[in-house]
Coordinates of C-alpha atoms in Angstrom, one line a residue:
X726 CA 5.9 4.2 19.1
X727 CA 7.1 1.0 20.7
X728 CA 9.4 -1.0 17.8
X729 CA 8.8 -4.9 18.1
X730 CA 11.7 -6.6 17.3
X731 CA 10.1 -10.6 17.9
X732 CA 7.3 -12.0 16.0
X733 CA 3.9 -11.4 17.4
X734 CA 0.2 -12.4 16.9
X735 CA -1.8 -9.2 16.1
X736 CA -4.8 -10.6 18.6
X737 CA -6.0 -13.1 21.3
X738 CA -7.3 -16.2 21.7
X739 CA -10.5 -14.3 21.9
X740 CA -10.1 -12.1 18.7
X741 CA -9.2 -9.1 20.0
X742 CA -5.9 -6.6 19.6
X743 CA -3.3 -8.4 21.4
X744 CA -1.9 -4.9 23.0
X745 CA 1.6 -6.5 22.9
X746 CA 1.3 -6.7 19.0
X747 CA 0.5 -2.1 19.0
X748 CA 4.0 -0.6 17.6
X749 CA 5.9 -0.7 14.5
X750 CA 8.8 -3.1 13.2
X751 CA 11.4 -2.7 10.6
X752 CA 10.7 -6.2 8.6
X753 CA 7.9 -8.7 9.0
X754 CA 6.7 -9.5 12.4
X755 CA 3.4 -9.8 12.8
X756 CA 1.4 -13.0 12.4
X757 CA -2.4 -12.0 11.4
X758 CA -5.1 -14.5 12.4
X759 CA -8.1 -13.1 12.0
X760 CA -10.6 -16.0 12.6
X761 CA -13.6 -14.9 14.3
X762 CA -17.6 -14.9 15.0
X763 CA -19.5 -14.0 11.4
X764 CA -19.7 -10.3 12.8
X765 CA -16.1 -10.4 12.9
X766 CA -15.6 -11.6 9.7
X767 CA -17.6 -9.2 8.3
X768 CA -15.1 -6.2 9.9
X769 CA -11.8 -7.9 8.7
X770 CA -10.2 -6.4 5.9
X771 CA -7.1 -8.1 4.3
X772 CA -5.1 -7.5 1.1
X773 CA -1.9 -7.5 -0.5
X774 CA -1.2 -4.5 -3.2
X775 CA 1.8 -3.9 -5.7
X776 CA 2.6 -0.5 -6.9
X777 CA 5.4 -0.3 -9.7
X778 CA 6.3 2.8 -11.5
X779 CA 8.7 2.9 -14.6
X780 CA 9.8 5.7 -16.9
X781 CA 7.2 4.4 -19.5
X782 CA 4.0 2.7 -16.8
X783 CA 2.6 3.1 -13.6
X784 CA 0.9 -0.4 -12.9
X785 CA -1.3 -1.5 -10.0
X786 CA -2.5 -4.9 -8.6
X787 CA -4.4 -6.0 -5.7
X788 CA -5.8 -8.6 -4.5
X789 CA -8.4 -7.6 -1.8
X790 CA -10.5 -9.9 0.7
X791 CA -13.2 -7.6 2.4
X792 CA -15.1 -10.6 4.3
X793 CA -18.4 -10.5 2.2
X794 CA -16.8 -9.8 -1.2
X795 CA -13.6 -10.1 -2.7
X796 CA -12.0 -8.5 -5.5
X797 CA -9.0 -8.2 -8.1
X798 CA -7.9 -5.3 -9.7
X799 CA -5.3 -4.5 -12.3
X800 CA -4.3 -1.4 -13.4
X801 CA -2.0 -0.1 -16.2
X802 CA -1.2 4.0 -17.3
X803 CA 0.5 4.0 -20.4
X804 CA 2.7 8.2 -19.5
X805 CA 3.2 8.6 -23.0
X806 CA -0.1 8.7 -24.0
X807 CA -2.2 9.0 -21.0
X808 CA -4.1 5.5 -21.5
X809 CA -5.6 3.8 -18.7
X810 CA -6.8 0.2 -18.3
X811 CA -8.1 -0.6 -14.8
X812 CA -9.8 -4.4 -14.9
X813 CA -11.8 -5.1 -11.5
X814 CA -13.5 -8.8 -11.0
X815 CA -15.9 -8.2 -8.3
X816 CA -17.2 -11.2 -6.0
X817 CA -19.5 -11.3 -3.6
X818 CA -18.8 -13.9 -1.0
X819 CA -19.0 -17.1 0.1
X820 CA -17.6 -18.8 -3.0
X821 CA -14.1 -16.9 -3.3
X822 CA -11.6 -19.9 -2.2
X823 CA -9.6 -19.1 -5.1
X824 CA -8.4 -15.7 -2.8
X825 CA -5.9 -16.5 -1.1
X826 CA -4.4 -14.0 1.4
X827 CA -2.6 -16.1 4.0
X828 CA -2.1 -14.6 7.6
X829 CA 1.6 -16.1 8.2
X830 CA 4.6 -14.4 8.4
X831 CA 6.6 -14.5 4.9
X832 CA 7.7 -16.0 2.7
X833 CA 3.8 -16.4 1.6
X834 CA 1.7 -16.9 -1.8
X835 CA -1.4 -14.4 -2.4
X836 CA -3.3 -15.3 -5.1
X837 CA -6.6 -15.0 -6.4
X838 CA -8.7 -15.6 -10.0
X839 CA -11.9 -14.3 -11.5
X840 CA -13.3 -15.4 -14.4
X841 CA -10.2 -14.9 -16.8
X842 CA -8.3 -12.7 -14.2
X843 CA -5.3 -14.1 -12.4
X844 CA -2.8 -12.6 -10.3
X845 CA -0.4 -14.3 -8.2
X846 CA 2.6 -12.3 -6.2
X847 CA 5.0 -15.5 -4.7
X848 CA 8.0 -14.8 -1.9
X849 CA 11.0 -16.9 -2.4
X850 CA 13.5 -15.6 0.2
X851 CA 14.9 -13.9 -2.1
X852 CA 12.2 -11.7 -2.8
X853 CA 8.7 -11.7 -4.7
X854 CA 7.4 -12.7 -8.0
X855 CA 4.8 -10.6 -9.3
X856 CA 2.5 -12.1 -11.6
X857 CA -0.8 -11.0 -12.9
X858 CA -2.9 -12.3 -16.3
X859 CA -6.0 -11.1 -18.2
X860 CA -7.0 -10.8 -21.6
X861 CA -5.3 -7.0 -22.5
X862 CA -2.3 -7.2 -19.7
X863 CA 0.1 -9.6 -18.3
X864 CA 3.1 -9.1 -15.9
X865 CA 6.4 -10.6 -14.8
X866 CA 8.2 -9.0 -12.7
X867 CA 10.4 -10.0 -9.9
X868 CA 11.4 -7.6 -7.0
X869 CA 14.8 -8.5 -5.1
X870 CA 14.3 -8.0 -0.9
X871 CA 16.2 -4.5 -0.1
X872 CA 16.2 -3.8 3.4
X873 CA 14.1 -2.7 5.9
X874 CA 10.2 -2.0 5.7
X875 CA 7.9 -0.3 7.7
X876 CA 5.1 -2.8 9.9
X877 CA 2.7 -0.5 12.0
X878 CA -0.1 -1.4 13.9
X879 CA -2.6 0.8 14.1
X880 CA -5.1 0.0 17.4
X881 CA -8.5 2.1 17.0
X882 CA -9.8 0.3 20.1
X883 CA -9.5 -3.9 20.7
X884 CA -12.0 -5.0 18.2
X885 CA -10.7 -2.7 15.5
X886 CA -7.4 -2.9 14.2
X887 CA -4.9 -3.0 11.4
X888 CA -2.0 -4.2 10.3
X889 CA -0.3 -2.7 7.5
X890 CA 3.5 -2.8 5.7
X891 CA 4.6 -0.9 3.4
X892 CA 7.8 -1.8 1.6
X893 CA 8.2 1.4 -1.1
X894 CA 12.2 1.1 -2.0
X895 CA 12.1 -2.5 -4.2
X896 CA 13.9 -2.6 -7.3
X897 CA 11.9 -4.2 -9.8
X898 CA 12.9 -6.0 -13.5
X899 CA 10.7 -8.2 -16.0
X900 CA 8.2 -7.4 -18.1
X901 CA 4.6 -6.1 -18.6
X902 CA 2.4 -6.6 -21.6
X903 CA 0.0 -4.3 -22.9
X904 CA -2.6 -5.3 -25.4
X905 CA 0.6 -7.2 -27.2
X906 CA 3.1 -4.8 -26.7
X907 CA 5.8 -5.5 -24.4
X908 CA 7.3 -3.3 -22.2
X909 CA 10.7 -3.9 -20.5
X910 CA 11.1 -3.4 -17.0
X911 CA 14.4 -2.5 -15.4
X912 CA 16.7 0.7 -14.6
X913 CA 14.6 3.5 -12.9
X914 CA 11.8 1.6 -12.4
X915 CA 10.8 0.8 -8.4
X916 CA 8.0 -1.5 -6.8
X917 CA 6.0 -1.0 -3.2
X918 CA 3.9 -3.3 -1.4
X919 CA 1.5 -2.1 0.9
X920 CA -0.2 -5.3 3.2
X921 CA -3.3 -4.9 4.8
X922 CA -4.6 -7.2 7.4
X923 CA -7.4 -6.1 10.3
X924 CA -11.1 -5.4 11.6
X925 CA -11.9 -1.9 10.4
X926 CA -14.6 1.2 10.9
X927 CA -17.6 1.4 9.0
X928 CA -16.1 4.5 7.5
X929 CA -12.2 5.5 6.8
X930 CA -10.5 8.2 5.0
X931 CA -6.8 8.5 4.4
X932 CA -3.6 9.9 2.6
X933 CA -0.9 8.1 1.7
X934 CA 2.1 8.4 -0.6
X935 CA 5.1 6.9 -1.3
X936 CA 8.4 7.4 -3.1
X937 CA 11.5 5.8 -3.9
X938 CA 14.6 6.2 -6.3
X939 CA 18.7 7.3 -5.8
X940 CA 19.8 11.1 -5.3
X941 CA 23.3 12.1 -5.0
X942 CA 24.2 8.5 -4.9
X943 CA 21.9 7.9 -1.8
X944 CA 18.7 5.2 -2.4
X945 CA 16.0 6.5 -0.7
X946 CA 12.6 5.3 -0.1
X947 CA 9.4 7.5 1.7
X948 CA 6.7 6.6 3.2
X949 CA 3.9 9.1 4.4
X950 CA 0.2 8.8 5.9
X951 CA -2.5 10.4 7.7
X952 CA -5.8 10.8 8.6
X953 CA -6.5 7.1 9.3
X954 CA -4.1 7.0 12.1
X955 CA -5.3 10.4 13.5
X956 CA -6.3 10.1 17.5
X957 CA -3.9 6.5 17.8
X958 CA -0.2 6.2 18.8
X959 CA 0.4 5.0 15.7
X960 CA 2.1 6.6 12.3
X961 CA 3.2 5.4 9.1
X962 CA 5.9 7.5 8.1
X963 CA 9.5 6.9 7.4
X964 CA 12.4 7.3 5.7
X965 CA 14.8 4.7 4.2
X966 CA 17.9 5.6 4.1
X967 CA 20.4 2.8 2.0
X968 CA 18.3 0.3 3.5
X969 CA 17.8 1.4 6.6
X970 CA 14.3 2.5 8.3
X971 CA 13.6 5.6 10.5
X972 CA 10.5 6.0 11.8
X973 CA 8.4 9.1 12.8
X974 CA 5.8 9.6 15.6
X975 CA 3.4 12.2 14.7
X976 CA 0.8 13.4 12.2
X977 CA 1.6 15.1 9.2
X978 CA 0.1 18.5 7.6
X979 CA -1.3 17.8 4.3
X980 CA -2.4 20.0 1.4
X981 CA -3.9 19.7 -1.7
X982 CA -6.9 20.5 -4.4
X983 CA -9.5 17.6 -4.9
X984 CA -10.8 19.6 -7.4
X985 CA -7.7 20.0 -9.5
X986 CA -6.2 17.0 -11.1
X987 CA -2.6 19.2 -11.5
X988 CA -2.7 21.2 -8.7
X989 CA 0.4 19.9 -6.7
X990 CA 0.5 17.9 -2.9
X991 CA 2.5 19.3 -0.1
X992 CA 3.3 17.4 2.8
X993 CA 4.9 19.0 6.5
X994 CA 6.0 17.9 9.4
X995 CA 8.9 18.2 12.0
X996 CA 11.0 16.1 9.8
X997 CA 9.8 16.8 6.0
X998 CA 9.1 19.9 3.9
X999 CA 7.9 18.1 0.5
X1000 CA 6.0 18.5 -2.7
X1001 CA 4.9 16.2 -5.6
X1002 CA 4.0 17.5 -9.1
X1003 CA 1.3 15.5 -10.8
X1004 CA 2.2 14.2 -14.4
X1005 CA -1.0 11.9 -13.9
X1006 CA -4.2 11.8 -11.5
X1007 CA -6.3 8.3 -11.6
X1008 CA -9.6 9.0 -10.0
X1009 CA -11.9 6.0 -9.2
X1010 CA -15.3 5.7 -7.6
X1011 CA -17.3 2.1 -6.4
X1012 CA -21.1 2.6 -5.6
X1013 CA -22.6 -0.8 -4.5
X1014 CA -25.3 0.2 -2.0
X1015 CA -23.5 0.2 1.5
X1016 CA -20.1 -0.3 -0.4
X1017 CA -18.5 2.6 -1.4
X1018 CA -15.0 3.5 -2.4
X1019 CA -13.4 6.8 -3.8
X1020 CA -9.8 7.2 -4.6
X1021 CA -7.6 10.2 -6.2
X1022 CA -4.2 8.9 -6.7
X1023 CA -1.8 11.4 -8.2
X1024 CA 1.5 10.4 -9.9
X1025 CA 4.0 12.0 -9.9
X1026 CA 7.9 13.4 -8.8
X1027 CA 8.9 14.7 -5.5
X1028 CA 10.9 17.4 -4.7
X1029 CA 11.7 18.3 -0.8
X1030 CA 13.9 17.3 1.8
X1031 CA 13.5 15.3 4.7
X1032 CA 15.8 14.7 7.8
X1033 CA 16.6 12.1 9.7
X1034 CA 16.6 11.7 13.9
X1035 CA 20.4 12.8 13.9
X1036 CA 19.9 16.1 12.0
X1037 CA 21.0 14.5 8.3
X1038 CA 19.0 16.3 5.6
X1039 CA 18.5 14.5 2.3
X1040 CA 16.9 15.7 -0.6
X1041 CA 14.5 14.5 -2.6
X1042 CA 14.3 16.0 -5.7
X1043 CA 13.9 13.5 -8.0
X1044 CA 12.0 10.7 -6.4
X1045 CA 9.2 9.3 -8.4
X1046 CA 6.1 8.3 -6.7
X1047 CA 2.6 8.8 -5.8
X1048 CA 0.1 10.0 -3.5
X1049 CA -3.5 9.7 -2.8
X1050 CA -6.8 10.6 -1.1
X1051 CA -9.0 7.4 -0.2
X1052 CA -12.6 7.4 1.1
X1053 CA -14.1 4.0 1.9
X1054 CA -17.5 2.6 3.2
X1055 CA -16.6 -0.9 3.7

C-alpha cells in the first residue's frame, strides 16, 4: 500500500472516496467528513473505541454513531473471578446530539451520554484522557502518546469506504471503579484505540486482534486483521517496534473454533507465525430487526514471533491482548 505522509480528506466535494486519501499512514492524517444525502447518512459508520487490559481487568468503551442509532457501551471483566458487566444505552436517531464523534484531525473530544451513562475520551497533545461514568463503573485513565499508529483506508468501491486507526502500544495509568471498589491502573497494563469513520456494506465480517507489552527489553505492539479488507489493496497489520510502525501488505491465515470458548487462535502469514491462549472469551449478540451484531472476543496472551521487512525476528511470548470474530448487519 501507498503510505500518506500529508493530511488528506477521505472524500470529495461530492461524497465519494477521494482516491488520493486509499493507503495507510503512521500517525493521524486523515480528515473524515462524511456529510451527505440521507442515503448516505444512513451508510456512514463512525466511532471511537478504547480497549485497556491490566493484570486484574479487561475494560471496554465505545462510543458508536451508526447514522440512525447511536450507542454507548461500557464493559468491565473482573480475571479473578470471571465477572462481567457490559452496560449498552441504545438510541435510535435523530435526537442523539449529545454523540459527539468529530471528523477532524486530533487533538479531538468524543463524547456521548445516555440516560445516566457518560463517557468522554479528550486529546490534549499529550495524549488522551479516558473517562467513562455509570451507576456500577467509572474510569480515569490517562494514556501518554507513544509513537507511531497504524491509519488505513480501506476503499470497497467510491461510495463505500473506511477509515480506521488503530493505536494498540499506549501505556495507560489511573483508575477504574467497580461497584465501589477501586482498581489501580499502572505497570503492565496497556490501552488501544481503534477509530472508525466511513460508509459501509449492508453486511461485514472480520477478525481483528491486537497486542502490546515489553519482551527482552523490546516494547512491542501488534496489530492484525482480516476478512473485511479481503479483495482491497488495503491491510491492517503491523508491527511496532520501540515506536516505530511496519506495515504489511497481504491477507492473513486465520484459525480458530467458534464453538470452543478455550480453544486457542492462530494467526500466519509471510511475516508472523502466532498464537493466543484464551484466559477469557466475551461473546455478545444484538437482534433488532435489520440490526444485528455478533462478536466473540477472546482474551488472552500471545506467544509467536513475528519479523520485520529487514529479516529481524521478535518474539512475542508474553504479549497480552485479544482477538475477535465480528459479524455485523448494520
Amino acid at each position: 500500500m501507498n503510505e500518506l505522509t500529508l493530511p488528506t480528506d477521505l472524500t470529495t466535494a461530492r461524497g465519494t472516496l477521494n482516491p488520493e486519501a486509499v493507503g495507510y499512514s503512521r500517525s493521524p492524517l486523515h480528515r473524515t467528513p462524511l456529510a451527505g444525502n440521507t442515503a448516505s447518512r444512513m451508510r456512514t459508520k463512525r466511532w471511537e473505541y478504547w480497549g485497556v487490559l491490566t493484570p486484574e481487568l479487561a475494560v471496554g468503551m465505545t462510543i458508536v454513531n451508526l447514522g440512525y442509532a447511536a450507542t454507548l457501551q461500557i464493559y468491565v471483566l473482573n480475571r479473578a473471578t470471571g465477572e462481567e458487566i457490559s452496560i449498552e444505552p441504545l438510541k435510535i436517531l435523530p435526537g442523539a446530539a449529545d454523540i459527539v464523534l468529530p471528523d477532524t484531525l486530533p487533538p479531538l473530544t468524543a463524547l456521548g451520554t445516555a440516560g445516566d451513562v457518560t463517557l468522554r475520551f479528550h486529546d490534549d497533545g499529550g495524549g488522551t484522557r479516558l473517562r467513562a461514568r455509570s451507576p456500577r463503573v467509572s474510569v480515569d485513565l490517562y494514556a501518554p502518546a507513544s509513537g507511531d499508529v497504524l491509519g488505513v483506508v480501506v476503499p470497497w468501491s467510491d461510495r463505500r469506504f473506511q477509515y480506521t486507526l488503530k493505536d494498540v502500544a499506549r501505556s495507560v495509568s489511573g483508575a477504574v471503579t467497580v461497584d465501589g471498589k477501586v482498581f489501580t491502573v499502572g505497570a503492565d497494563a496497556f490501552a488501544v484505540l481503534d477509530r472508525g469513520r466511513g460508509r459501509w456494506p449492508y453486511r461485514t465480517t472480520w477478525t481483528w486482534g491486537a497486542g502490546s507489552g515489553t519482551v527482552n527489553g523490546t516494547r512491542l505492539g501488534l496489530q492484525i486483521g482480516g476478512q473485511w479488507t479481503a479483495g482491497t489493496p488495503a491491510t491492517e497489520n503491523a508491527l511496532i517496534v520501540d515506536g516505530r510502525l511496519h506495515h504489511y501488505d497481504g491477507e492473513l491465515e486465520f484459525a480458530y473454533d467458534l464453538s470452543d470458548p478455550a480453544s486457542t487462535w492462530t494467526v500466519h502469514g509471510p511475516w508472523i507465525d502466532a498464537v493466543l491462549t484464551p484466559f477469557h472469551r466475551r461473546e455478545s449478540a444484538t437482534k433488532l430487526g435489520v440490526i444485528s451484531s455478533e462478536i466473540w472476543q477472546a482474551f488472552g496472551t500471545w506467544a509467536g514471533t513475528a519479523r520485520t521487512p529487514d529479516g529481524t525476528s521478535y518474539s512475542l511470548d508474553g504479549l497480552g491482548g485479544w482477538i475477535e470474530e465480528a459479524r455485523h448487519r448494520w
